[in-house]
Amino acid sequence: MYILTLPSLTNSARLLAGKLTVEGGKRIEVLSSPQREPPLVRWGCSHGEYSNDTRYNSRKAIRTCGNKTAFSNFLSMTDISYVEMNSGNPERFPIVVRTVLNGNSGDGIVICKNMNEFLPYRKYQWSYFYNFDYELGVHILGGRIEKLFKKVWNRDTPEPDYPIRNMDKGYGFRRVNPISFKKLHPYVQSIYDEFGIEFCRADIGWDISNRCYRVIEVNTAPSLSNNEDTLGTYFEFLKDRLL
Amino acid sequence: MKAILDTVGFEIESIGLTRNEMSAILDTLPSSVYSMLHLDRDASVEFNARSIGGTSLAVSTHTTEYNRLPITGRSSTYGYELISSPVSISTAENILWNLLPKLQSGGDFTHERAAFHVHVGFGCSIKILKRAMMLGLKVDPLLFRIAGMGRKFRGESNHSIYARPLSNGPSVYHSSSSTYYRMLDPQKAIASSTIREFFNCYAISVDNSSPVRYHPARYFAWNLYSLLLHGTIEFRHFNQTLSPTLAISVVKFCRALAELIMYYDESLLDAIPDMSVFEKYSDDDYIRVLDTLIAHMKMNDVSDPLNAKEIDVMYKNIYDTPHHKLVEHNTLTHNRDYRLSSEYVNSGLFTKVGRPSPAGNIDIHNIGQGRFSIIGDE
C-alpha cells in the first residue's frame, strides 16, 4: 500500500504515511511514481490511471484543482462563486497576475494597479482583485469542515493595501470556530457536491461587496508539517475509511 | 466530481441494413454492449428497396433501374441510426470492438449519406462556450480534412448541410424582408458576455423552457447547441466507418479535444495557424496541427489520451482521406420551413447574404430526385 505524491509534496505525505503505519498497523509507503496497483491515497498527484482508482482523492479532481485555468473553467459551469481567471486586457484594476498556474504559496503572483504595470504581463492569466474582508483556510474532509483557520497579519507594519494572504507574505493562521461562520457550511457543501473531493484545504475569502464566499484555490496536498493536530485529523479520517 | 468529460456517446448512421436486420445483429451482442445501444430511425439515411426474386439482393425503389427489373416481394425500408448511451471511454471501446465487425459481417456497408457523430459530456458557461468557439475555429479545418474517414467526404454531395463549418453557417430566410442571413458570426459569439447573448448568435432563445430539437443551430459540425439539448459537445464531422480502430481513435481524439477546452491557454491558439475549411493545404500542414494538439493533450495530461497506435491511425487518416472539395458559398439550411425572426435580424447579430444554393441533401422524402448508388460507395 502506498501514498502517491509528487517529489515536491513528500514531507506531508511521509508524515501521514508514518502515522498510518505506526498507529494504523499497516505499512504504507510514499512513492512518486504510479505502481501496478492503484494508490491508497493520492496526495496532490494525478499521475497514473486505474479503473479501480482511489477516491481519496480522484485523479480528475486533483488535476482540476492543480491547474488554475481548469479550476476556474470548471467552476464557471457551477453555481459556486469563485475567483475567476481571465486573459486579455482587464476592464479595471487592480488585478492579480498569475505568472505560474500550478504554483503554491503565492508563487508568481504580481499585483498590477494600472495598464502600464500590466503591459509586461499581458501574456499571463489574471484575476480581478477582490478586497476580501477576511480569508479562511478550510480543511474539508468528507464534505465537512473539520478545521478552520483565519489568515491573520503577523507583522508590526501596516497590512498592505492589496494583500496576498500567505505565510511568505507575512500572514499566519489562527484557528477559529466553524460555528461562527454559518454561511460557510452550505458553501463548503456545494464545493464537495461539485468536486466530490474527499479531503483538501480550500482557501476561501469573504467578498464583502457581494456578500458571498469565493473560493480562491483548493489544495489537494495540504501541509501537515506545521500542525500535529491537523495531521491527526487527516489520519483519523483516512484510517477509518482505508485501513 | 461533476460528470463533465466523464462520458462519451456516439451515433452511427447507415443505409446498409433494415432496422429489423440491425435488431437481429444487436441480439447477438453481449448484453453489456446491447444494453448500451438504442436503435432508431433517421430519414436522412433511409430508402425503400425490394428484393429480386426472393434473393437477398435488394434494389432501391428510388432508381430508374428499378422499373426495368422483374422485382417482386415486399418493400423494406433500409437505413438506421444507432445511438449509444453515455459511456466511459473503455466501455465505448468495448462497444465499438464488438459492434463494428458484426455490422460488417452482417452485410452492412459504408455510404456517403451516412455519418458517425461523437458526443462528449460537458457543462455550460459563457466562459466555456467562448473557449470552445475559439478552439473550434482553429480545429475545424483539421476535422473537416479527416472527416472523410479514408473516403470521399459525404459533405461534398450536400454542401455539408448537416455539419456546417463554424466559419460558414447555413443561410436562413427572413420572410418580412425577403432576405437571407447567415446563421452565426463566430466573432460576435466570442464577444458575448452571457450565455443568452452567445446563443442569440444562433437565433436561439435560452429562455425557452425546452430547446427546439430541429433548429438550424444544430447542424454545425462543431455543435455547441448540443450543450443545451443534451449537455454534450457534438462532433458531427465524420463519415460513417466500420473500422473499430478508426472509430475509437476518433472518439478518443474528440474527447481529448473537449478536455483541452478546459485546459488550453493562449499558446495553443497561437501555435495553430489560421486555416480555412475551404482551402487546400498540404498534408504536412494538417499533420503539424494534429501534432500541436497531441502535444498539448500530453502537456495537460488529458484523461484517456490516444496511444501511439491510435495517433498513427489519425496520421494515416490524413494521408488516406482525399481532400474534400467543399466550396465557400452560401448554403440554404435544410430546415426549409425555418424562418429567422425580425427580433434577431434587428439585433445586428446576423450578416445579410445573397441568395443561397439549395443544400442538395437526400432523405427518404426526396430521394427519388437525386443520384443514388445502390450498393456501397462509388
mmCIF file of C-alpha atoms in Angstrom, chain A residues 46-47 49 58-61 63-64 67 69-70 72-74 76-78 82 84-85 87 125 193-196, chain B residues 1-6 122-128 131 259 261-266 300-305:
data_model
loop_
_atom_site.group_PDB
_atom_site.id
_atom_site.type_symbol
_atom_site.label_atom_id
_atom_site.label_comp_id
_atom_site.label_asym_id
_atom_site.label_seq_id
_atom_site.Cartn_x
_atom_site.Cartn_y
_atom_site.Cartn_z
ATOM 1 C CA SER A 46 -2.762 12.811 -10.566
ATOM 2 C CA HIS A 47 -0.257 10.560 -12.335
ATOM 3 C CA GLU A 49 -4.714 5.851 -14.445
ATOM 4 C CA SER A 58 -9.803 11.276 -7.558
ATOM 5 C CA ARG A 59 -7.277 11.894 -10.285
ATOM 6 C CA LYS A 60 -9.668 14.211 -12.069
ATOM 7 C CA ALA A 61 -10.328 16.362 -9.011
ATOM 8 C CA ARG A 63 -5.868 17.671 -11.903
ATOM 9 C CA THR A 64 -8.645 20.237 -11.959
ATOM 10 C CA ASN A 67 -4.412 23.950 -12.644
ATOM 11 C CA THR A 69 -7.183 27.698 -15.610
ATOM 12 C CA ALA A 70 -9.021 24.388 -15.412
ATOM 13 C CA SER A 72 -11.663 28.464 -12.946
ATOM 14 C CA ASN A 73 -13.220 26.952 -16.093
ATOM 15 C CA PHE A 74 -14.715 24.111 -14.109
ATOM 16 C CA SER A 76 -17.681 28.618 -14.312
ATOM 17 C CA MET A 77 -20.030 25.699 -15.029
ATOM 18 C CA THR A 78 -21.282 25.613 -11.453
ATOM 19 C CA TYR A 82 -15.037 31.867 -7.199
ATOM 20 C CA GLU A 84 -12.180 33.844 -11.995
ATOM 21 C CA MET A 85 -9.032 33.578 -14.112
ATOM 22 C CA SER A 87 -6.858 36.517 -20.220
ATOM 23 C CA GLN A 125 -3.686 34.956 -16.906
ATOM 24 C CA ASP A 193 -21.002 18.196 -4.150
ATOM 25 C CA GLU A 194 -19.413 19.544 -7.329
ATOM 26 C CA PHE A 195 -15.871 18.236 -6.862
ATOM 27 C CA GLY A 196 -16.509 15.145 -4.774
ATOM 28 C CA MET B 1 -16.909 15.094 -9.267
ATOM 29 C CA LYS B 2 -19.453 16.526 -11.649
ATOM 30 C CA ALA B 3 -19.734 14.263 -14.675
ATOM 31 C CA ILE B 4 -18.086 16.695 -17.079
ATOM 32 C CA LEU B 5 -15.910 14.861 -19.614
ATOM 33 C CA ASP B 6 -16.571 11.511 -17.953
ATOM 34 C CA PHE B 122 -19.760 18.717 -20.888
ATOM 35 C CA GLY B 123 -21.115 21.594 -18.820
ATOM 36 C CA CYS B 124 -22.063 25.039 -19.976
ATOM 37 C CA SER B 125 -20.942 28.522 -19.019
ATOM 38 C CA ILE B 126 -20.266 31.593 -21.109
ATOM 39 C CA LYS B 127 -16.566 31.125 -20.454
ATOM 40 C CA ILE B 128 -16.640 27.542 -21.707
ATOM 41 C CA ARG B 131 -13.286 28.974 -25.268
ATOM 42 C CA GLU B 259 -10.885 18.298 -22.407
ATOM 43 C CA ILE B 261 -11.304 23.358 -23.820
ATOM 44 C CA MET B 262 -10.903 23.231 -20.049
ATOM 45 C CA TYR B 263 -7.125 23.466 -20.078
ATOM 46 C CA TYR B 264 -5.749 25.314 -23.078
ATOM 47 C CA ASP B 265 -4.017 28.657 -22.826
ATOM 48 C CA GLU B 266 -3.259 31.243 -25.498
ATOM 49 C CA ASN B 300 -2.176 18.842 -19.979
ATOM 50 C CA ASP B 301 -2.235 15.157 -19.116
ATOM 51 C CA VAL B 302 -5.712 14.590 -20.574
ATOM 52 C CA SER B 303 -7.613 11.526 -19.415
ATOM 53 C CA ASP B 304 -7.706 8.557 -21.810
ATOM 54 C CA PRO B 305 -5.111 10.011 -24.203
#
